[in-house]
PDB file of N, CA and C in Angstrom:
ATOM      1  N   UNK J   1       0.818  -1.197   0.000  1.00  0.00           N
ATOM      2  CA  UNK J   1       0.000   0.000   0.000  1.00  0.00           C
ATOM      3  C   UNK J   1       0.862   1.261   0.000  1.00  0.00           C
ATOM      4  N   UNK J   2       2.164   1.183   0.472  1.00  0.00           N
ATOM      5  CA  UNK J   2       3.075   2.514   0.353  1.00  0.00           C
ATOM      6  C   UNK J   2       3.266   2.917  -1.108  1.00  0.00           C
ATOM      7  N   UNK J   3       3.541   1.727  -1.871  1.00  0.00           N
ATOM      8  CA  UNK J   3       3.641   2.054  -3.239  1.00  0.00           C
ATOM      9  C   UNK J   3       2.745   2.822  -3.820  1.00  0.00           C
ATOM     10  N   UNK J   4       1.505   2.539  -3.556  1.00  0.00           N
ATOM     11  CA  UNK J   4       0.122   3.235  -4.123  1.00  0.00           C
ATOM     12  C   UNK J   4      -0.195   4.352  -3.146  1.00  0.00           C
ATOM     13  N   UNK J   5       0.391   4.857  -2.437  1.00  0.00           N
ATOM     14  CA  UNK J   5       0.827   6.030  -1.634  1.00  0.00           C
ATOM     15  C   UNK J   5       1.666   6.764  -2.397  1.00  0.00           C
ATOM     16  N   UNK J   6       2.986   6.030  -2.730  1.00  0.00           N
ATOM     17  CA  UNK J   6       4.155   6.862  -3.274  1.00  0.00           C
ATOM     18  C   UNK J   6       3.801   7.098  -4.541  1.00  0.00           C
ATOM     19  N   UNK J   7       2.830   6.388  -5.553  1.00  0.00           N
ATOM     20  CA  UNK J   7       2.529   6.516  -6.596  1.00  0.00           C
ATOM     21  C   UNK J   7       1.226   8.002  -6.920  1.00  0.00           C
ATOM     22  N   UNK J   8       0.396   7.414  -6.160  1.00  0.00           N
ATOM     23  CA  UNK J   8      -0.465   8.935  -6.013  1.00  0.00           C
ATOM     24  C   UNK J   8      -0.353  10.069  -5.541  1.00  0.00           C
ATOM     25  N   UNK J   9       1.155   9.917  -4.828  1.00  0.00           N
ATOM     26  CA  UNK J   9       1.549  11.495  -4.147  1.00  0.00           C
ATOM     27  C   UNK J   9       2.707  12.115  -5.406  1.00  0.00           C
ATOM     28  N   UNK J  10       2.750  11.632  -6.594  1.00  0.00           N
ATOM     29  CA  UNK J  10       3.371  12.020  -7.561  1.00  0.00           C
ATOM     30  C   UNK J  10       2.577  12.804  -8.284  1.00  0.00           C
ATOM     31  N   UNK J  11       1.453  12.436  -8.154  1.00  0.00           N
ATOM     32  CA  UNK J  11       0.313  13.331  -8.578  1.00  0.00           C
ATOM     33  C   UNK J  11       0.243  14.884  -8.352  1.00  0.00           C
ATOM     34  N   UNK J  12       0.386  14.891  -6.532  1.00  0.00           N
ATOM     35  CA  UNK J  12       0.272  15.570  -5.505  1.00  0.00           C
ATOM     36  C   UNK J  12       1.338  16.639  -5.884  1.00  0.00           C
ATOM     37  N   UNK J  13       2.895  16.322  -5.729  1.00  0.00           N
ATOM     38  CA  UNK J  13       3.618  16.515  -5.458  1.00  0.00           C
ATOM     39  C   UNK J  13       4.540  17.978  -6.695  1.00  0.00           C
ATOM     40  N   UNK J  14       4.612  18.838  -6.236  1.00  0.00           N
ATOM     41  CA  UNK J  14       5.184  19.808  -7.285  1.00  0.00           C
ATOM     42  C   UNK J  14       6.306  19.858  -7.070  1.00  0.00           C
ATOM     43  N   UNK J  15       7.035  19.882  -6.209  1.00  0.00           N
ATOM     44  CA  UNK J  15       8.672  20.267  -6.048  1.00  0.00           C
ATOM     45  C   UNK J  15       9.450  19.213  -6.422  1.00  0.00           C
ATOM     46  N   UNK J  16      10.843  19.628  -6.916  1.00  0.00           N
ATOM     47  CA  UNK J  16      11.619  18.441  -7.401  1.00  0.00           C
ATOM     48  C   UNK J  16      12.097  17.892  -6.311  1.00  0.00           C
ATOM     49  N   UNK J  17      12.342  18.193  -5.340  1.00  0.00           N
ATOM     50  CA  UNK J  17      12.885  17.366  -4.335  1.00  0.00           C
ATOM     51  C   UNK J  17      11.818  16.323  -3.547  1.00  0.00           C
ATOM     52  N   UNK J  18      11.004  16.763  -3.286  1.00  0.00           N
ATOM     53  CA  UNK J  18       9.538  16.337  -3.024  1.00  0.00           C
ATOM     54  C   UNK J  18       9.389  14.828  -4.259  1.00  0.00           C
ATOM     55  N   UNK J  19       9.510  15.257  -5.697  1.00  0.00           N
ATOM     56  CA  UNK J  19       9.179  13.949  -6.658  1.00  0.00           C
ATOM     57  C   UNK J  19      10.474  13.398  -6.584  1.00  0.00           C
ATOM     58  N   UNK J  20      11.654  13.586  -6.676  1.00  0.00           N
ATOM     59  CA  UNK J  20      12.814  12.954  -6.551  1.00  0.00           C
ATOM     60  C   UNK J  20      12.896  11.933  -5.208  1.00  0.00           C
ATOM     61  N   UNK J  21      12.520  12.386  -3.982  1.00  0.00           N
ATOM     62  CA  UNK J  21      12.148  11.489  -2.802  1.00  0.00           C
ATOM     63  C   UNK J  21      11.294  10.535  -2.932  1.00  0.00           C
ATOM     64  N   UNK J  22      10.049  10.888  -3.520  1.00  0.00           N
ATOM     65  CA  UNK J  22       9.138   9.866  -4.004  1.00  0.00           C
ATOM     66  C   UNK J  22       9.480   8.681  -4.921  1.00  0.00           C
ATOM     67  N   UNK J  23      10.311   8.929  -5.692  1.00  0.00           N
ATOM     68  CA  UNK J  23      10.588   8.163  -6.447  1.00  0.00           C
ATOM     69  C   UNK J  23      11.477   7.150  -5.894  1.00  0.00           C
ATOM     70  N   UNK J  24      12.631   7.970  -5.085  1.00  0.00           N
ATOM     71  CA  UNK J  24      13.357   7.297  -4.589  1.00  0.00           C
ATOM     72  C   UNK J  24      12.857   5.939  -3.289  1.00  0.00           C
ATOM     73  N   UNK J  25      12.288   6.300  -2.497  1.00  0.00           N
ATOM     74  CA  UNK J  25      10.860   5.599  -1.967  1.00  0.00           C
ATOM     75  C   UNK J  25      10.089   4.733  -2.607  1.00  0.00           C
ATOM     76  N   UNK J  26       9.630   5.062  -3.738  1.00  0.00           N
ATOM     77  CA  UNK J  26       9.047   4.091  -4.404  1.00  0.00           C
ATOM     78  C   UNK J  26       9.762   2.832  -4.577  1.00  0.00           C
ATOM     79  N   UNK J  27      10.973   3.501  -5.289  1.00  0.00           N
ATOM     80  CA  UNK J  27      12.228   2.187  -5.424  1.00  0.00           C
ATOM     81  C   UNK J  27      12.775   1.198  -4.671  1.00  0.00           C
ATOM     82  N   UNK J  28      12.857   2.084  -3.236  1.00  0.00           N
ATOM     83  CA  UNK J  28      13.233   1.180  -2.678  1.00  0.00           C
ATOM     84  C   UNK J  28      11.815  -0.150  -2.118  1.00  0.00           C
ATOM     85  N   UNK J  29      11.102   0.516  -2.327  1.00  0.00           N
ATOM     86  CA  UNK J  29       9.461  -0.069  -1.485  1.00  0.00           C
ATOM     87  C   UNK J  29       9.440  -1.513  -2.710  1.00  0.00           C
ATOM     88  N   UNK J  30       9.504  -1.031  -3.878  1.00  0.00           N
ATOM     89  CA  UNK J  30       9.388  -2.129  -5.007  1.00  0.00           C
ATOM     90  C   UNK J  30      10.602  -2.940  -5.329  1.00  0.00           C
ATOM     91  N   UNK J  31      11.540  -2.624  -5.330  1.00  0.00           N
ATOM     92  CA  UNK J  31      12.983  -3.358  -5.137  1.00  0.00           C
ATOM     93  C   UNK J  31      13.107  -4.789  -5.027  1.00  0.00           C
ATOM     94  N   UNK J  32      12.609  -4.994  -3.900  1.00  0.00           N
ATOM     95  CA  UNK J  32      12.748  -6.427  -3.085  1.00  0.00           C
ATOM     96  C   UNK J  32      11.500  -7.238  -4.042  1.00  0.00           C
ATOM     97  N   UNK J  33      10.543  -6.731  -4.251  1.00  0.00           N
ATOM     98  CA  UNK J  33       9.849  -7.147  -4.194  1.00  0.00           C
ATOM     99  C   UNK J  33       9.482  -8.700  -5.580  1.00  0.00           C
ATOM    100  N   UNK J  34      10.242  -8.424  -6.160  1.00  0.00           N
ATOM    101  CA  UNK J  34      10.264  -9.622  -7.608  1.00  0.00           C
ATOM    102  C   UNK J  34      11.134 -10.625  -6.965  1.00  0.00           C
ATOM    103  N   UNK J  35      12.399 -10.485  -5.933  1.00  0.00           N
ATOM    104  CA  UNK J  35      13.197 -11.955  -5.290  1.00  0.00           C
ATOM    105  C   UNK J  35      12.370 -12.418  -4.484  1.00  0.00           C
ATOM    106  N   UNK J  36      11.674 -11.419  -3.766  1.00  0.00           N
ATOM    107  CA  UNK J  36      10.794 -11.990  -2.682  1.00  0.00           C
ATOM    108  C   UNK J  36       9.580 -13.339  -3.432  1.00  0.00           C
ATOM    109  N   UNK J  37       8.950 -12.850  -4.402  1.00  0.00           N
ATOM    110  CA  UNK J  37       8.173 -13.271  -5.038  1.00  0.00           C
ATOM    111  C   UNK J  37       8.371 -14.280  -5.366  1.00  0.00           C
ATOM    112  N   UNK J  38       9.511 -14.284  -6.250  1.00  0.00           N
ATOM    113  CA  UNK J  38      10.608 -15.229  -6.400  1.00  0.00           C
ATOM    114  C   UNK J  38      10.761 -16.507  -5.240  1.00  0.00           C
ATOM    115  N   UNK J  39      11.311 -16.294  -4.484  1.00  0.00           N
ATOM    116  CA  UNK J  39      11.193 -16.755  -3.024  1.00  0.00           C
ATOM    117  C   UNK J  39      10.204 -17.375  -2.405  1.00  0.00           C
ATOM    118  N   UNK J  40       9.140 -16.088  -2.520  1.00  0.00           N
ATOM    119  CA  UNK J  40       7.584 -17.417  -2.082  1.00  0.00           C
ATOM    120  C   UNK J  40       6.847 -18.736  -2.558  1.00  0.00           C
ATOM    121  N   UNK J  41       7.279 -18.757  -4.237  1.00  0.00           N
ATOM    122  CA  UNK J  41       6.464 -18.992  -5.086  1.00  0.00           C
ATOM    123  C   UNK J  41       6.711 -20.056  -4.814  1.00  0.00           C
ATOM    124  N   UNK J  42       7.837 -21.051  -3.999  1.00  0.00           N
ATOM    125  CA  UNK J  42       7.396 -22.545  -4.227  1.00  0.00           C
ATOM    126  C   UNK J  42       7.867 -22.547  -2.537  1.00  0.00           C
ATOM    127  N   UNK J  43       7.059 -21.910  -1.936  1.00  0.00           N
ATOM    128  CA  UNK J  43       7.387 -22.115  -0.354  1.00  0.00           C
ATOM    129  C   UNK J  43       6.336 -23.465   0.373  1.00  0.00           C
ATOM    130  N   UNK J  44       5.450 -23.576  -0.442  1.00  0.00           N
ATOM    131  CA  UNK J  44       4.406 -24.414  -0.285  1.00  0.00           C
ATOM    132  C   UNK J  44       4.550 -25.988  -0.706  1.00  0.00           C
ATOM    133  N   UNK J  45       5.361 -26.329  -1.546  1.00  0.00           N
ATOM    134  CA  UNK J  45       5.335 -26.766  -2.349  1.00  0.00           C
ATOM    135  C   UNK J  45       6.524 -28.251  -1.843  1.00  0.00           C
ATOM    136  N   UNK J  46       6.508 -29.223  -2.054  1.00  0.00           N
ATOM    137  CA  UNK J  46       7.309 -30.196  -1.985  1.00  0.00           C
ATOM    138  C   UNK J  46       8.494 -29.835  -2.815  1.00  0.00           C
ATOM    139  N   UNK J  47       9.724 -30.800  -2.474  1.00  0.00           N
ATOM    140  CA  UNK J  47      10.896 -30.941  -3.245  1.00  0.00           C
ATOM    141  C   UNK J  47      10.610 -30.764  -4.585  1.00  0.00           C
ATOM    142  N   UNK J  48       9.929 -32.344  -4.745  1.00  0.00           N
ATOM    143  CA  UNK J  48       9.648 -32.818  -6.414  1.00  0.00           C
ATOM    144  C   UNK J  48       8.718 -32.301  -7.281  1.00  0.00           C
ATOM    145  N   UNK J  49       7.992 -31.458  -6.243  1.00  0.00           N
ATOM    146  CA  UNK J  49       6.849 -30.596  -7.124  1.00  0.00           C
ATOM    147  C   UNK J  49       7.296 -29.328  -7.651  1.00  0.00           C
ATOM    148  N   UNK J  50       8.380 -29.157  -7.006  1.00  0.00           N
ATOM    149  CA  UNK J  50       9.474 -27.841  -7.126  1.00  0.00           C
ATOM    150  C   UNK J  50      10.190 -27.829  -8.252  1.00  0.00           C
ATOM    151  N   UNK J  51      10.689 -29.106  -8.224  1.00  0.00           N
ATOM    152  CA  UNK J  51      11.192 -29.292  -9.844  1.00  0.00           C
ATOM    153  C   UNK J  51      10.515 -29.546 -11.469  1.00  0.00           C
ATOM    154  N   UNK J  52       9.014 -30.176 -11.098  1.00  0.00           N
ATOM    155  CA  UNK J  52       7.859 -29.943 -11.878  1.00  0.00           C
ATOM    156  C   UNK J  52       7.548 -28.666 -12.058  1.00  0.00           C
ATOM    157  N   UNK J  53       7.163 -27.533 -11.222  1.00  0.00           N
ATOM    158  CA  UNK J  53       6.700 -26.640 -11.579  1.00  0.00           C
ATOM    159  C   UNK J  53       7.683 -25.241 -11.694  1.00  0.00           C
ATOM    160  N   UNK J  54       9.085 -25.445 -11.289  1.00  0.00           N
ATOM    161  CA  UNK J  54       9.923 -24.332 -11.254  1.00  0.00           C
ATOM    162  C   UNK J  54       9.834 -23.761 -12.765  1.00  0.00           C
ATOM    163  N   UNK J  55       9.945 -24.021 -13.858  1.00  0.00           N
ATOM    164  CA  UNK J  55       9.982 -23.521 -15.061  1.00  0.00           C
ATOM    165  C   UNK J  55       9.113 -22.654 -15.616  1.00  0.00           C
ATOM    166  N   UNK J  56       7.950 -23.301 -15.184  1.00  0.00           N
ATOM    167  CA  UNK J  56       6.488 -22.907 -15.541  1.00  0.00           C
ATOM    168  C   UNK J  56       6.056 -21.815 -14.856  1.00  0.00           C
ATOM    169  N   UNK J  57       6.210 -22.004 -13.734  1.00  0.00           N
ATOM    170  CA  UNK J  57       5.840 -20.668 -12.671  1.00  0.00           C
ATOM    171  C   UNK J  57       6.562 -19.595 -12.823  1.00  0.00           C
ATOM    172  N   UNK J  58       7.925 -20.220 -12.822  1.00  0.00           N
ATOM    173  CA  UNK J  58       8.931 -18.484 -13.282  1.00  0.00           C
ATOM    174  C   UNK J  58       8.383 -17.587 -14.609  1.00  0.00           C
ATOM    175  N   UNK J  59       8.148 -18.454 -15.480  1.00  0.00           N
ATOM    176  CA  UNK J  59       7.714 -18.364 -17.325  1.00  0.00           C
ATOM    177  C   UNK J  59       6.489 -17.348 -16.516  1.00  0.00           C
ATOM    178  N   UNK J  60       5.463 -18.194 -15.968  1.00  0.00           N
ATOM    179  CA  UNK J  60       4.238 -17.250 -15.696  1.00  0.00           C
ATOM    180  C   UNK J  60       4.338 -16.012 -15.033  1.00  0.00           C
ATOM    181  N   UNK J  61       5.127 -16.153 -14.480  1.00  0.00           N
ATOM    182  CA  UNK J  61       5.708 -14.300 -13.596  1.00  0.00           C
ATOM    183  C   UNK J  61       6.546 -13.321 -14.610  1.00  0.00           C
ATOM    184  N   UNK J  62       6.986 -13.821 -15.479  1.00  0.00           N
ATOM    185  CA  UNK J  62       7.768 -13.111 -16.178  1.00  0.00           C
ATOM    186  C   UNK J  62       6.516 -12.949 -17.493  1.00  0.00           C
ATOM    187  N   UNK J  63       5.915 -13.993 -18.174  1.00  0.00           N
ATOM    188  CA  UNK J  63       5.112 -13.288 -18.979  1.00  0.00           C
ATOM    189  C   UNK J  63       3.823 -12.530 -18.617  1.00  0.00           C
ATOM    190  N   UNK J  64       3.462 -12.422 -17.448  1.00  0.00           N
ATOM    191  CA  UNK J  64       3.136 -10.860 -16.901  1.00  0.00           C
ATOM    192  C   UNK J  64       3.526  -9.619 -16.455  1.00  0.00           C
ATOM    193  N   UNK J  65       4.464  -9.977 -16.371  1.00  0.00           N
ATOM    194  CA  UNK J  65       5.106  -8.789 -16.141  1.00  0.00           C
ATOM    195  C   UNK J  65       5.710  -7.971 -17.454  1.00  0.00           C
ATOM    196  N   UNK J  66       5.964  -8.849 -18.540  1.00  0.00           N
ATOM    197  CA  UNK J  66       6.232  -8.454 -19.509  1.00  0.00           C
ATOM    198  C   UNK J  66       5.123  -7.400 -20.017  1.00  0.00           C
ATOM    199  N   UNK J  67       3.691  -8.449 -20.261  1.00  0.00           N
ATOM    200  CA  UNK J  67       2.477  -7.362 -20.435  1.00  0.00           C
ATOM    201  C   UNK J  67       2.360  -5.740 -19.657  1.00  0.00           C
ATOM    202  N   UNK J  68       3.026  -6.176 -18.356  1.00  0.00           N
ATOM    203  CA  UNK J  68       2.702  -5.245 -17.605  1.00  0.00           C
ATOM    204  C   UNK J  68       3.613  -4.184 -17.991  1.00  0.00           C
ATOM    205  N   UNK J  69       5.258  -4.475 -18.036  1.00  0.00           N
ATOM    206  CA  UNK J  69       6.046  -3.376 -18.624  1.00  0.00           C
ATOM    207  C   UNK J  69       5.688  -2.973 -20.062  1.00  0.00           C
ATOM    208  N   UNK J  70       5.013  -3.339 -20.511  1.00  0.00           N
ATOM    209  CA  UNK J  70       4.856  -3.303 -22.004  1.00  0.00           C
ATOM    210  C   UNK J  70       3.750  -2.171 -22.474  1.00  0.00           C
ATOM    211  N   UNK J  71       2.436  -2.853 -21.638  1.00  0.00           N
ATOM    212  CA  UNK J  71       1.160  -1.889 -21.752  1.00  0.00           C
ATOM    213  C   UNK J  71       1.053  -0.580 -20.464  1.00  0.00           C
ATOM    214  N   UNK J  72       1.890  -0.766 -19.498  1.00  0.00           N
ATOM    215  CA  UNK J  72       1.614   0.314 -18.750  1.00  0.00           C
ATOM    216  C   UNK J  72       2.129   1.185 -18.969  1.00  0.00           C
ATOM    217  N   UNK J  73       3.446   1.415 -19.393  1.00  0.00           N
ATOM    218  CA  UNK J  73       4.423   2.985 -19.691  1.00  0.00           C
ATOM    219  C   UNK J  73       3.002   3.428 -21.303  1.00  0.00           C
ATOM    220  N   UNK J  74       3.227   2.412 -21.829  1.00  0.00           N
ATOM    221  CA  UNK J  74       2.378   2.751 -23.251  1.00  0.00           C
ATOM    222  C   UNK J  74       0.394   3.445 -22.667  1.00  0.00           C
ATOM    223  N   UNK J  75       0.026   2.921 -21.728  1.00  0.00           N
ATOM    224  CA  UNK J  75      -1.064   3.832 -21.176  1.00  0.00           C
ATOM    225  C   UNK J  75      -0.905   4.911 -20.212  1.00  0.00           C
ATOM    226  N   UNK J  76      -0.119   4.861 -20.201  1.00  0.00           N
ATOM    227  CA  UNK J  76       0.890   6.144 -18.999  1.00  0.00           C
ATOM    228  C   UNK J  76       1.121   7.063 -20.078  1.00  0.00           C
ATOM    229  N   UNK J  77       2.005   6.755 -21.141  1.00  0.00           N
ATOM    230  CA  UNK J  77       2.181   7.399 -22.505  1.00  0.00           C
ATOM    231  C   UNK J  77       0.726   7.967 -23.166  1.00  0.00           C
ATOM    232  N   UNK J  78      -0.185   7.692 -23.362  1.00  0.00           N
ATOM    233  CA  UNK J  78      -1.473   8.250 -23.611  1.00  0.00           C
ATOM    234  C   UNK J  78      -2.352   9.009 -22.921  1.00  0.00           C
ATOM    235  N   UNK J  79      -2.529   8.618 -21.441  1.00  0.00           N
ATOM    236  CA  UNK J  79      -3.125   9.406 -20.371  1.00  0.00           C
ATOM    237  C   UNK J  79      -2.387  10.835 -20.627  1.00  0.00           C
ATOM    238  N   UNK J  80      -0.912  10.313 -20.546  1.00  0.00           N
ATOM    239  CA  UNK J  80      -0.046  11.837 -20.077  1.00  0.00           C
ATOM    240  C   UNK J  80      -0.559  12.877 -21.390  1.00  0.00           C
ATOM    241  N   UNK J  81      -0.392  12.500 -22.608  1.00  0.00           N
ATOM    242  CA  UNK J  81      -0.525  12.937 -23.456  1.00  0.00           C
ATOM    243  C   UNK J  81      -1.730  14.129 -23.412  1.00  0.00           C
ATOM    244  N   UNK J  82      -2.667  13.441 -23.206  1.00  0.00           N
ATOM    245  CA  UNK J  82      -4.027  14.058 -22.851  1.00  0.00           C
ATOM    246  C   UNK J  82      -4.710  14.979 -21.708  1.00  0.00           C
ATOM    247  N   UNK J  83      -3.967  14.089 -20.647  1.00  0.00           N
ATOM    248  CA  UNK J  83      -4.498  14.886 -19.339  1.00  0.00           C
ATOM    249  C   UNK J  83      -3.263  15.221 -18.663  1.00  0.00           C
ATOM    250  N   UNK J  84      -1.984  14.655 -18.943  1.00  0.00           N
ATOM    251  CA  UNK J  84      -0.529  15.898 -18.267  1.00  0.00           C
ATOM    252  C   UNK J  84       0.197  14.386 -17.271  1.00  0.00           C
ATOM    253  N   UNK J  85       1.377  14.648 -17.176  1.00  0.00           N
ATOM    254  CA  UNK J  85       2.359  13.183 -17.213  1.00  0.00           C
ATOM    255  C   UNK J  85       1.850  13.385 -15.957  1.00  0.00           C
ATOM    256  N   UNK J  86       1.575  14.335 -15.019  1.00  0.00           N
ATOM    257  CA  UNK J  86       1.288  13.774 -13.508  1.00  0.00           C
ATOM    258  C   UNK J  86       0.532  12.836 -13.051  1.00  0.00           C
ATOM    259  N   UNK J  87      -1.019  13.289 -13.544  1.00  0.00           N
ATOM    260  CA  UNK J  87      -2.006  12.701 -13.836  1.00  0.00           C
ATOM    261  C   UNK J  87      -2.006  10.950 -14.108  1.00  0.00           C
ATOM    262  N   UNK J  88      -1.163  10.466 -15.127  1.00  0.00           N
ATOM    263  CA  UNK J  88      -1.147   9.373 -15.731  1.00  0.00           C
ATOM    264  C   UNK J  88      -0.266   8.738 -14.455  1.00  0.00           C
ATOM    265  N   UNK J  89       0.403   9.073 -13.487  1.00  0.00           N
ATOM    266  CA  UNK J  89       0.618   8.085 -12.143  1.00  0.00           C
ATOM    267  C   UNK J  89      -0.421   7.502 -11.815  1.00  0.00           C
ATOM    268  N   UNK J  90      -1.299   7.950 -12.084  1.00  0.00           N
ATOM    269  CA  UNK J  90      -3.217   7.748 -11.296  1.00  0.00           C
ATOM    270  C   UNK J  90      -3.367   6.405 -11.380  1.00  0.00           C
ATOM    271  N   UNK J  91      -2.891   5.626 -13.144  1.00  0.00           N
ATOM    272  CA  UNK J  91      -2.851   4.411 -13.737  1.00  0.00           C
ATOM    273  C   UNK J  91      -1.879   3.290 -12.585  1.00  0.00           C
ATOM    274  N   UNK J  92      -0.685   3.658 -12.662  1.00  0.00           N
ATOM    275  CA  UNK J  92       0.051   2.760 -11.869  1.00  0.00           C
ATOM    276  C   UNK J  92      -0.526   2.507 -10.428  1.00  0.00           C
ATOM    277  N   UNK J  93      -0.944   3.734  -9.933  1.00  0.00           N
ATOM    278  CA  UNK J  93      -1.567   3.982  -8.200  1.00  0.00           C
ATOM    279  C   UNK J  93      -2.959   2.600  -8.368  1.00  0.00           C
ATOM    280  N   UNK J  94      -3.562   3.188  -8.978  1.00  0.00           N
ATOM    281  CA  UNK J  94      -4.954   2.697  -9.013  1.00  0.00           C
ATOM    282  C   UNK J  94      -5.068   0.702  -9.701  1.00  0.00           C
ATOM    283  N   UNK J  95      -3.946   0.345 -10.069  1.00  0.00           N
ATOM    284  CA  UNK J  95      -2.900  -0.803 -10.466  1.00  0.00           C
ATOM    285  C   UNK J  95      -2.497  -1.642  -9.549  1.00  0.00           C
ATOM    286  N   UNK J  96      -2.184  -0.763  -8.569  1.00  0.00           N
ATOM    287  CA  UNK J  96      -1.573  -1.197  -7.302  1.00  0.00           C
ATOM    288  C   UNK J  96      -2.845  -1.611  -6.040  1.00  0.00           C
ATOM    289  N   UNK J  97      -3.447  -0.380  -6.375  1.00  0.00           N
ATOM    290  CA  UNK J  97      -4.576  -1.001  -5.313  1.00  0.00           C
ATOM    291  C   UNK J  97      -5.978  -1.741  -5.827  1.00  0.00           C
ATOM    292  N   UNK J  98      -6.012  -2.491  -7.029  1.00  0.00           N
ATOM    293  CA  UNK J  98      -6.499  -3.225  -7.562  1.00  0.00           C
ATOM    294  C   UNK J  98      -5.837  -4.942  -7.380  1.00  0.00           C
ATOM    295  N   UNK J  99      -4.432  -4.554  -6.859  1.00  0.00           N
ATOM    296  CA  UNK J  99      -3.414  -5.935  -6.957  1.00  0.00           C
ATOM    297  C   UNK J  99      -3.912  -6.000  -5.052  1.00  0.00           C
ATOM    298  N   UNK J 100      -3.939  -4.728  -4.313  1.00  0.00           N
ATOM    299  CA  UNK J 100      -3.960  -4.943  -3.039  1.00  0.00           C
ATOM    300  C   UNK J 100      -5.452  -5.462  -2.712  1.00  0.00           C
ATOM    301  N   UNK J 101      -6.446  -5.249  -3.467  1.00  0.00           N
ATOM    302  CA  UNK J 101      -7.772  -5.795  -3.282  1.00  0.00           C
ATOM    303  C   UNK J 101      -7.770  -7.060  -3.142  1.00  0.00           C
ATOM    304  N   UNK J 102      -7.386  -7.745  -4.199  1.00  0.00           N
ATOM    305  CA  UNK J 102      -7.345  -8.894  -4.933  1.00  0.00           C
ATOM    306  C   UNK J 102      -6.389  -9.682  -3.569  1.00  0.00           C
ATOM    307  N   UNK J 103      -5.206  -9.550  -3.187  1.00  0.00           N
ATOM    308  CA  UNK J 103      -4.454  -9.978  -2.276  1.00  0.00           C
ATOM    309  C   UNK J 103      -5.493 -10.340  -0.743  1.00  0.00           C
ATOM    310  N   UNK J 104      -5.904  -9.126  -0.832  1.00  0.00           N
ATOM    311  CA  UNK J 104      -6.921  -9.245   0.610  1.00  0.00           C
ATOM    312  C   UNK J 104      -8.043 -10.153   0.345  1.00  0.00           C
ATOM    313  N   UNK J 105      -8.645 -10.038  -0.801  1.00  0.00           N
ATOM    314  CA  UNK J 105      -9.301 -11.307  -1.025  1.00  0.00           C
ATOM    315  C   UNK J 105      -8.940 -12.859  -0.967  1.00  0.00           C
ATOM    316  N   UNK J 106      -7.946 -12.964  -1.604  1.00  0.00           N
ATOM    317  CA  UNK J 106      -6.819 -13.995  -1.461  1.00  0.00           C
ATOM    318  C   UNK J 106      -6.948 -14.392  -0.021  1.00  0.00           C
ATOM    319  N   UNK J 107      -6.018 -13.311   0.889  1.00  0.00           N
ATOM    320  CA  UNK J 107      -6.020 -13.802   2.177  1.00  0.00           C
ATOM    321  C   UNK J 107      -7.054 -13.807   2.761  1.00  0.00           C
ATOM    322  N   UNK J 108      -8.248 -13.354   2.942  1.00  0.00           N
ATOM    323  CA  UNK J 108      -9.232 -13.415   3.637  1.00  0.00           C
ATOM    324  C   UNK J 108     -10.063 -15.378   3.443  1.00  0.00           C
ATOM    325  N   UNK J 109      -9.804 -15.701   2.335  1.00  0.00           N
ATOM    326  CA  UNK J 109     -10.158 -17.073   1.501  1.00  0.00           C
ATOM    327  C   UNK J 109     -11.454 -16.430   0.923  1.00  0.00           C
ATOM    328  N   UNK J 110     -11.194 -15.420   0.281  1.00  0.00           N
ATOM    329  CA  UNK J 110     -12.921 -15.227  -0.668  1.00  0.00           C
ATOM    330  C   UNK J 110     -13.745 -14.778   0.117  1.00  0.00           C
ATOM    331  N   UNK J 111     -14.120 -14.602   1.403  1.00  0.00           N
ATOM    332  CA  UNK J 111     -14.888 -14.234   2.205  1.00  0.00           C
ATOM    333  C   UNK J 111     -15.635 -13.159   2.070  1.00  0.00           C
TER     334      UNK J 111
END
């Protein structure tokens, strides 16, 4: 949720030192976060099922993310165009707390 904090206060934010901090914040907040992922993804999982599914699962994290680097700068690129590069953070923010919904659903079990 800091991310989608640090992402919508770019919006906010007019001074360069002010967006330069943010950013920098952002970075570090998102950083970890693909080894970690990395890391969880077969925490569940047996030895031998680890070696069944290690290929496949990495493949599946990476070809979303691909989409994701691919189509988001490119709708970031259009928003800005139209309504002003600040503005188009709104996309990534609102990205983020669509992923944090979904998570809480996750953990809650659907509830």
């Amino acid at each position: 949720m800091l991310a989608v904090a640090a992402m919508a206060a770019l919006v906010v934010f007019r001074g360069r030192r002010a967006v330069v901090a943010t950013v920098v914040f952002a970075g570090l907040l998102c950083g970890p976060f693909f080894p970690n992922l990395i890391g969880q993804l077969f925490i569940h999982l047996e030895a031998r099922q680890r070696m069944e599914f290690a290929g496949r699962a990495v493949a599946m994290i990476f070809a979303c993310a691909s989409v994701g680097w691919a189509v988001l700068p490119t709708a970031m690129g259009m928003i800005g165009a139209r309504h002003g590069i600040r503005r188009a953070f709104l996309l990534p923010a609102a990205c983020g707390g669509v992923l944090a919904a979904l998570l809480a659903v996750a953990v809650s079990g659907g509830r």
